[in-house]
Short mmCIF file of C-alpha atoms and ligand atoms in Angstrom, two decimals:
data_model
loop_
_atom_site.label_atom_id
_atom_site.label_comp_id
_atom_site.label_asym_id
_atom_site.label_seq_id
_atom_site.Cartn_x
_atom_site.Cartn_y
_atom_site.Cartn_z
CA UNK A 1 83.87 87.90 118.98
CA UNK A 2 83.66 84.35 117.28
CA UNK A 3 85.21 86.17 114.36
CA UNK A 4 88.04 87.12 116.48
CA UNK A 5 88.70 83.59 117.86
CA UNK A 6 88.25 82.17 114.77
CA UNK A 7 91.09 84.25 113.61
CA UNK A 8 93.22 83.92 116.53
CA UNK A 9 92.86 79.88 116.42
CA UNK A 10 94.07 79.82 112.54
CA UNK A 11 96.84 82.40 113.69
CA UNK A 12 97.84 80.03 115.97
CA UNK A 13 97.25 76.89 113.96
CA UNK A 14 99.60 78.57 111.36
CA UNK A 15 102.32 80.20 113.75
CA UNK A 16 102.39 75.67 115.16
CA UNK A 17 102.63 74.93 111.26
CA UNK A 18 105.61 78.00 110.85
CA UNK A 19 107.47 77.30 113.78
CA UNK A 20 107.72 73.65 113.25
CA UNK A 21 106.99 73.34 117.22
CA UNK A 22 104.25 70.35 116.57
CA UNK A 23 106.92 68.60 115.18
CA UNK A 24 109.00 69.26 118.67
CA UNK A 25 105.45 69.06 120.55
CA UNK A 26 104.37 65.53 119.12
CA UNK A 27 106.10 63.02 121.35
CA UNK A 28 104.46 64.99 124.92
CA UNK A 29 101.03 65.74 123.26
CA UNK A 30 100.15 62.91 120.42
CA UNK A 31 98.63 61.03 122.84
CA UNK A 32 97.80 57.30 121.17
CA UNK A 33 95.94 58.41 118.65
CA UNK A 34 92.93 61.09 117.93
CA UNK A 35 89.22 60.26 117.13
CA UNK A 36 88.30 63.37 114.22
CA UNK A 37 84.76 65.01 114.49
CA UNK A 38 83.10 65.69 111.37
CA UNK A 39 79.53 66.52 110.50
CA UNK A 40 78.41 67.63 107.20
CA UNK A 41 81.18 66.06 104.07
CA UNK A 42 80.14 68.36 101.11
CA UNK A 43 81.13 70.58 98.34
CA UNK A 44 81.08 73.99 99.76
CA UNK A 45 77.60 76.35 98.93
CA UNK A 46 78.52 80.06 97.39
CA UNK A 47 76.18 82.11 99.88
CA UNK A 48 77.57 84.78 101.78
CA UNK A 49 75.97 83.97 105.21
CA UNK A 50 76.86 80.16 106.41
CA UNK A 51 76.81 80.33 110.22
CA UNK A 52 76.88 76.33 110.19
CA UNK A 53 80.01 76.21 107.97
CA UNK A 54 82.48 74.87 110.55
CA UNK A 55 80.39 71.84 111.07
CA UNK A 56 81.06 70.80 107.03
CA UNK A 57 84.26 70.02 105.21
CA UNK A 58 85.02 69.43 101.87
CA UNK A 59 85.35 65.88 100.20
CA UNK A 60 88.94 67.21 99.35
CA UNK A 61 89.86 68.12 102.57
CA UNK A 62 88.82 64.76 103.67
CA UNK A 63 91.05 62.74 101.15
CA UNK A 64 94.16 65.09 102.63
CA UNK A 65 93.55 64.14 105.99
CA UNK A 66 93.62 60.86 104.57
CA UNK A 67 96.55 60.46 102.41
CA UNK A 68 98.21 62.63 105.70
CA UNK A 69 97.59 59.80 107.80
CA UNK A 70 98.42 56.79 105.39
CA UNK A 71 101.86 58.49 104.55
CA UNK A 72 102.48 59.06 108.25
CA UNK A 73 101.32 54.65 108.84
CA UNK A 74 98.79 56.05 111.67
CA UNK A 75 96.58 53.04 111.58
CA UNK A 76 92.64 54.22 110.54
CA UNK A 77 89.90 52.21 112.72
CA UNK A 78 86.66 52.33 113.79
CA UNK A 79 85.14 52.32 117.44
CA UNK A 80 85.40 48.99 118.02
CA UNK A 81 88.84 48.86 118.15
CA UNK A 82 89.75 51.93 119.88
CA UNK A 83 87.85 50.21 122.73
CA UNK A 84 89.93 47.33 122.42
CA UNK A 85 93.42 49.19 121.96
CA UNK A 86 92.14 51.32 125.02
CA UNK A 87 91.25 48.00 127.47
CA UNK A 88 94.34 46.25 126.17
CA UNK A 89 96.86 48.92 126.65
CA UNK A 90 98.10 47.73 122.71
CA UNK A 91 99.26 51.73 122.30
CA UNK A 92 102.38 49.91 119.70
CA UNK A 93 100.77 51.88 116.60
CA UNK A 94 98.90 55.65 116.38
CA UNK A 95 95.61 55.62 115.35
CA UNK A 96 92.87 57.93 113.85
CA UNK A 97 89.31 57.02 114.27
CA UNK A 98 86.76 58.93 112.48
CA UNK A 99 83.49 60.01 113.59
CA UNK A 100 80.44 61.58 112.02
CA UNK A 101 77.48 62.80 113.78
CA UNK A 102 73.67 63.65 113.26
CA UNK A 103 73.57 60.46 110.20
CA UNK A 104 73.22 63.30 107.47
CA UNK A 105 73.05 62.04 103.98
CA UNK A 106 76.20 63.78 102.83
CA UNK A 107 78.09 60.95 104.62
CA UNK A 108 76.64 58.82 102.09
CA UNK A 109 76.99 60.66 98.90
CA UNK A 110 80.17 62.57 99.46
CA UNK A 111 82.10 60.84 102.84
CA UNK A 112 81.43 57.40 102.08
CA UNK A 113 83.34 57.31 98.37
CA UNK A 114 86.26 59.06 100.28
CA UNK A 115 86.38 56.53 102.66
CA UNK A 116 86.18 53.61 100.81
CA UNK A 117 89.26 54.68 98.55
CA UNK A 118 91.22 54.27 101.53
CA UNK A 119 89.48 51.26 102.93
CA UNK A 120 89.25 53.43 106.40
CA UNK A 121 86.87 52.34 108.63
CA UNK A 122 83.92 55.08 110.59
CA UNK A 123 81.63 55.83 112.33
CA UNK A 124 77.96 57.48 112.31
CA UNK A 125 76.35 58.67 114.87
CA UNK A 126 72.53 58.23 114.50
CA UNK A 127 70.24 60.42 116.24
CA UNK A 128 67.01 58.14 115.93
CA UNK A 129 64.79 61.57 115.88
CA UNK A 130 66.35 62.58 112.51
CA UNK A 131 66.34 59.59 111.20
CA UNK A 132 62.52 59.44 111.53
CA UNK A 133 62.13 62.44 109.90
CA UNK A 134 60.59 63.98 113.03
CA UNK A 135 63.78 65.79 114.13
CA UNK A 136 64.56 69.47 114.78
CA UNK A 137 67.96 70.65 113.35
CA UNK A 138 67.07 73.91 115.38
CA UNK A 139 70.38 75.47 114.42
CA UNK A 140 69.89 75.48 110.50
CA UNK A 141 66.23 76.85 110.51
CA UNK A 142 67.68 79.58 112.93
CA UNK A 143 70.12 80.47 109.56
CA UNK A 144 67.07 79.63 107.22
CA UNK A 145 65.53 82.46 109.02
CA UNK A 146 67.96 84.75 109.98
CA UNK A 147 69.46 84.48 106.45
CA UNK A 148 65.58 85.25 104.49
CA UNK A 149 64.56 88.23 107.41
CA UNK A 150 66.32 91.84 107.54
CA UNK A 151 65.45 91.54 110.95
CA UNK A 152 64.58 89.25 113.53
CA UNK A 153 61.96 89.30 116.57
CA UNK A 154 62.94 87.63 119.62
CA UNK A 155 61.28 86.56 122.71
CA UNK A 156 63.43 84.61 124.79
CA UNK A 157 63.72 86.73 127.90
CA UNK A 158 62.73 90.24 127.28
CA UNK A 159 61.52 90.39 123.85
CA UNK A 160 63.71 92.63 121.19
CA UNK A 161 64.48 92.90 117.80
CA UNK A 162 67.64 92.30 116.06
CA UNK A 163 69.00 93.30 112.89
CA UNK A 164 69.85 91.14 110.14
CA UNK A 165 69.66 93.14 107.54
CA UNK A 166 73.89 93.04 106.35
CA UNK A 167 75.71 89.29 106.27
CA UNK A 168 77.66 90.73 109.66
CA UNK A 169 74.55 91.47 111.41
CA UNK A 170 73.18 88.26 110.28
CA UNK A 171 76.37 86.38 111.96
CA UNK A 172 76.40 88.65 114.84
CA UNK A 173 72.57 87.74 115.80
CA UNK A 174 72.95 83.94 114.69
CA UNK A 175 75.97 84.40 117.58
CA UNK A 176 73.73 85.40 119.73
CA UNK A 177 70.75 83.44 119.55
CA UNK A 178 72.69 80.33 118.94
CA UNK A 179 74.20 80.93 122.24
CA UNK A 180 71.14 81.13 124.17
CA UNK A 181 69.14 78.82 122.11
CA UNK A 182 71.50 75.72 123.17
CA UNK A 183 71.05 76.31 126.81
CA UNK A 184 67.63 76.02 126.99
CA UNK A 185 65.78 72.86 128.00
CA UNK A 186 64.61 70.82 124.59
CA UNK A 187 60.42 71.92 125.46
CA UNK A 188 61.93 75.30 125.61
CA UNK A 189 63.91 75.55 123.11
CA UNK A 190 61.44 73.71 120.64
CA UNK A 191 58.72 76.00 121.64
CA UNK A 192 61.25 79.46 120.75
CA UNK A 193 62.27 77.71 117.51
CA UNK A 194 58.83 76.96 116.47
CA UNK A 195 57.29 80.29 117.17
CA UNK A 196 60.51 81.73 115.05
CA UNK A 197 59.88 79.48 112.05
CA UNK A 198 56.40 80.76 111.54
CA UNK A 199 57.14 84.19 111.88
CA UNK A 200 59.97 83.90 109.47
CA UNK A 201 57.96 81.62 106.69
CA UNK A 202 60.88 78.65 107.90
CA UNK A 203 59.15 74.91 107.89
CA UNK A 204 61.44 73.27 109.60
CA UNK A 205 59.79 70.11 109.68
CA UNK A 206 60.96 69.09 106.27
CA UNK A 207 64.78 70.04 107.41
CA UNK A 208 65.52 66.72 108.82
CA UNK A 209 64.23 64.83 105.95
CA UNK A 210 65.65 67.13 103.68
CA UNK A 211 69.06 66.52 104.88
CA UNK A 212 69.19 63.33 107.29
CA UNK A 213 69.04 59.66 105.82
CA UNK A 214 65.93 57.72 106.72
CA UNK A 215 65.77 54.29 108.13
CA UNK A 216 65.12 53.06 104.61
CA UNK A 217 68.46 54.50 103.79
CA UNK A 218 70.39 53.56 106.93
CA UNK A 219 70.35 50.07 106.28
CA UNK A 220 72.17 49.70 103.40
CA UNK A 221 74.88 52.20 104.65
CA UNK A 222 74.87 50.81 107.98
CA UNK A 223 75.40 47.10 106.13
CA UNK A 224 78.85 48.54 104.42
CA UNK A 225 81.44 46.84 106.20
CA UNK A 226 83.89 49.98 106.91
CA UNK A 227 80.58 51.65 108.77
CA UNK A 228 79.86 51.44 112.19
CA UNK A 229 76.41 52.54 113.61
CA UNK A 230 76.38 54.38 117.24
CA UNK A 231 73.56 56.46 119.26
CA UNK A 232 73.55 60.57 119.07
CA UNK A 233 70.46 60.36 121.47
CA UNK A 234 66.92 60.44 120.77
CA UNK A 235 66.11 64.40 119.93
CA UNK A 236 69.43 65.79 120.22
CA UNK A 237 68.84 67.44 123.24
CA UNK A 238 71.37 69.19 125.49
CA UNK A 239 71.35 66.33 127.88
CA UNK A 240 72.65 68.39 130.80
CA UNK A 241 69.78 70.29 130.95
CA UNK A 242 67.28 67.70 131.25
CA UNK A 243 66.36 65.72 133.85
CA UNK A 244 67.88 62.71 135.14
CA UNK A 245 64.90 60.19 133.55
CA UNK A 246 64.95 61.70 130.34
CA UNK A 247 68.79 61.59 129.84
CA UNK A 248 68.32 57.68 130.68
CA UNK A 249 65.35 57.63 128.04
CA UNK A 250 67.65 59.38 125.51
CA UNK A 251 70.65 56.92 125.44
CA UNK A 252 68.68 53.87 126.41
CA UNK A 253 65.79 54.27 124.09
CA UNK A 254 67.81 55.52 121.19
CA UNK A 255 70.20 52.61 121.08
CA UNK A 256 67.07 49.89 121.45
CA UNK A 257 65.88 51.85 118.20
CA UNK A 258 68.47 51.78 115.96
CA UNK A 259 69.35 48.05 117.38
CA UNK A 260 65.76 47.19 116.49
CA UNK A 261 65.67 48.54 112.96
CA UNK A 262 69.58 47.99 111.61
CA UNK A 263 69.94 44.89 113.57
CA UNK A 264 73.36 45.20 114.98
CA UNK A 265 75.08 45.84 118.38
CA UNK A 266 75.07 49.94 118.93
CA UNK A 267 77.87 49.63 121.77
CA UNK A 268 79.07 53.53 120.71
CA UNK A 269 77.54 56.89 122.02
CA UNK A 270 78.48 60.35 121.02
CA UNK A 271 76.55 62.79 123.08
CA UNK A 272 74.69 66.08 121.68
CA UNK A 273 76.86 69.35 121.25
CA UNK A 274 79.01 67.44 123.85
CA UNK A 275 81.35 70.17 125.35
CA UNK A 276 81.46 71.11 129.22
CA UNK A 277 77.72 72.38 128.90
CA UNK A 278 75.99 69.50 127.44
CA UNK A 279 77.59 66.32 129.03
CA UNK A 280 79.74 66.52 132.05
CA UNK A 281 79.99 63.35 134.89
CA UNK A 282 76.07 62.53 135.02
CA UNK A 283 75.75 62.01 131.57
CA UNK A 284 79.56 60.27 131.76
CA UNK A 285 77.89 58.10 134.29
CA UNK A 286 74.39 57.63 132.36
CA UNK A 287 76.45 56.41 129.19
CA UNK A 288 77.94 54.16 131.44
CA UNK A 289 75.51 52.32 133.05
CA UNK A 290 73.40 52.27 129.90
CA UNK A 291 75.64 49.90 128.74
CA UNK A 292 77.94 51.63 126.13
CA UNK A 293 81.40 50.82 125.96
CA UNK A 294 82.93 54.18 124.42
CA UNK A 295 81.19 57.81 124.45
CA UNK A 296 82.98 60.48 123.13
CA UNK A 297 82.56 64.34 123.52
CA UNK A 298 83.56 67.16 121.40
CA UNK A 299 86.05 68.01 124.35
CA UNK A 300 89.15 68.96 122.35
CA UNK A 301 91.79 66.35 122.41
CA UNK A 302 93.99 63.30 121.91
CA UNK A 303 93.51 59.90 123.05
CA UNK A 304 95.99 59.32 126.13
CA UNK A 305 96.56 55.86 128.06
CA UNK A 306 94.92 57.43 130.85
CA UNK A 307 91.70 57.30 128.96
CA UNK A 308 90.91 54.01 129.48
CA UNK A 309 89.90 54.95 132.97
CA UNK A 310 87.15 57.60 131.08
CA UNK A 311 85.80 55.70 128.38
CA UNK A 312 82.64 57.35 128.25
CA UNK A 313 84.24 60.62 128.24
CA UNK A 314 86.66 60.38 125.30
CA UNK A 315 88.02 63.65 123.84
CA UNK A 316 87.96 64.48 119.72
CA UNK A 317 89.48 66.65 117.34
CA UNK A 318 87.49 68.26 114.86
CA UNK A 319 88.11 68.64 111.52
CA UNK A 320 86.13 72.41 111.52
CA UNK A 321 85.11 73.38 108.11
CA UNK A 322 86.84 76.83 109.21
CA UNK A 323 90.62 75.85 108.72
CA UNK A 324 90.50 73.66 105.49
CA UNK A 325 94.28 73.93 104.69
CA UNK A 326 96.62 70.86 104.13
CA UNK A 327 98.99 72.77 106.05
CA UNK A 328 97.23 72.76 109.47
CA UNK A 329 96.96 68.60 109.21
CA UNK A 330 100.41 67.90 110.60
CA UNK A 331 99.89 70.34 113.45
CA UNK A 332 96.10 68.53 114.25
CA UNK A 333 98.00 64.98 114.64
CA UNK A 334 100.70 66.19 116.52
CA UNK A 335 98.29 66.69 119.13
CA UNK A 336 99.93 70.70 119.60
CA UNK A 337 96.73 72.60 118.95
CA UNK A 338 94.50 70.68 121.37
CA UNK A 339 97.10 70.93 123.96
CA UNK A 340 96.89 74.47 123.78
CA UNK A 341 93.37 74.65 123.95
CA UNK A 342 93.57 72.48 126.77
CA UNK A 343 95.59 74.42 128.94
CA UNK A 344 98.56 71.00 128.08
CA UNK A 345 96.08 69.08 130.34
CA UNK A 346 95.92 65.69 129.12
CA UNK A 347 93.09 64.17 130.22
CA UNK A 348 89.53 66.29 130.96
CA UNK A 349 87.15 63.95 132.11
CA UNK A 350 85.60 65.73 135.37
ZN1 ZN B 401 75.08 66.40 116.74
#
């Protein structure tokens, strides 16, 4: 089924690019600018099973976007200023803000050196849990496990076993579990993944500090002056599922952290997974009254003028590591795709 969609989405990213409607479509849906979603900025690995591969993108693919937007004068800035474009109603230039969640060290060694070729401004989205090196990246030691076991014992609801023994099964179960996995509450969902990791040989433990950067390394990045530093919560928990104290504890606590230890203003949330089923108007309202000027979700869209009235609800655009082709960049900015995925809704903030 994801398979399906994720060929009916680059069918219709391609029949945008072919038709040369996003070029008609860009005036109604370009909105005042877009705020990209990226995650993991590496070379791609060669195995055959990479469930996790649309949250990375090439280096390359990152310098296109970039040269895209230069050549097109869409002004590049950080958080900061979206804010203030957004308060001010200054909508006289586009603009592309990008944004990288989790704080994975790729950013540094790969995103970073892109970045700074263009002198365009980010920023990263810490999740203070990772950065301790206590995290759980749940969703990678699922593929650890998945990837090492011809088949996999579940108990979440009535226990069963799936196969993995071919690369489709494999995807088909990760589908599956990944689904259900991101539903649960975080004491839930920790307790499902732990039991999994031992039967499967996984230690996930050493995930987070195998591929998050630690305090030690935060501060340098977060002293580079294109880099801004926001709050991805405490444990990257699906924040809709938890109650109303511990979503508080998760954006208040986590931006006191990284405050404490980088020593700058963390005004900038982005909120776990993000879509419909992980932050809807509590957590809209929670960001708010925690005290953070923007909070975006992974909501697909562009920024409209009527987003000032949602600031802690802001749409993005991901660049998915799925559709890495030059071609589909024009069609992203024009703001075409998200409108169709949208339903040509502009704003989705309830
Ligand atoms: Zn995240």
């Amino acid at each position: 089924m994801k398979q399906f969609r994720n060929t009916v989405i680059r069918a219709g990213l391609s029949a945008l690019y072919f038709s040369g409607a996003h070029v008609l479509l860009r005036p109604i849906f370009a909105g005042v600018g877009a705020i990209f979603m990226l995650h993991h900025v590496r070379p791609r690995g060669d195995a055959a099973f990479q469930p996790n591969h649309h949250l990375e993108i090439a280096p390359e693919f990152l310098r296109q976007m970039l040269i895209h937007l230069r050549s097109r004068g869409i002004d590049i800035i950080g958080m900061d200023e979206v804010h203030r474009r957004l308060i001010e109603r200054d909508f006289s230039r586009r603009f592309a803000s990008f944004t990288l969640d989790d704080g994975y060290r790729d950013n540094r060694d790969f995103a970073l050196p892109v970045m700074r070729e263009f002198d365009a401004p980010f920023t990263l989205f810490v999740t203070t849990d990772f950065a301790d090196g206590t995290g759980r990246l749940w969703w990678i030691a699922l593929e650890m496990a998945i990837a090492r076991a011809p088949s996999i014992e579940i108990t979440i609801g009535t226990p069963c076993r799936l196969d993995t023994a071919t690369t489709a099964a494999k995807q088909a179960a990760f589908d599956r579990l990944h689904e259900t996995l991101r539903g649960l509450p975080e004491y839930a969902l920790r307790r499902e993944m732990t039991d999994l990791c031992a039967r499967h040989g996984v230690d996930d433990a050493t995930i987070c500090r195998n591929l998050c950067m630690s305090w030690d390394e935060l501060k340098p990045f977060a002293a580079d002056p294109l880099v801004t530093i926001g709050s991805h919560a405490v444990s990257h928990c699906n924040l809709a599922v938890q109650d109303e104290e511990s979503v508080t504890s998760e954006l208040t606590a986590s931006r006191a952290r990284i405050e404490d230890v980088l020593q700058r203003p963390v005004v900038h949330l982005a909120y776990p997974y993000g879509d419909r089923a992980a932050a809807g108007p509590r957590e809209f309202a929670s960001a708010d009254a925690a005290g953070y000027s923007t909070a975006v979700t992974t909501r697909p869209g562009m920024v409209f003028p009527e987003n000032a009235g949602h600031l802690t609800a802001l749409p993005r655009v991901s660049l998915n590591g799925n559709y890495q082709d030059a071609r589909i960049l024009p069609v992203l900015t024009s703001g075409a795709a998200t409108a169709m995925w949208n339903g040509f809704r502009r704003v989705d903030a309830a």
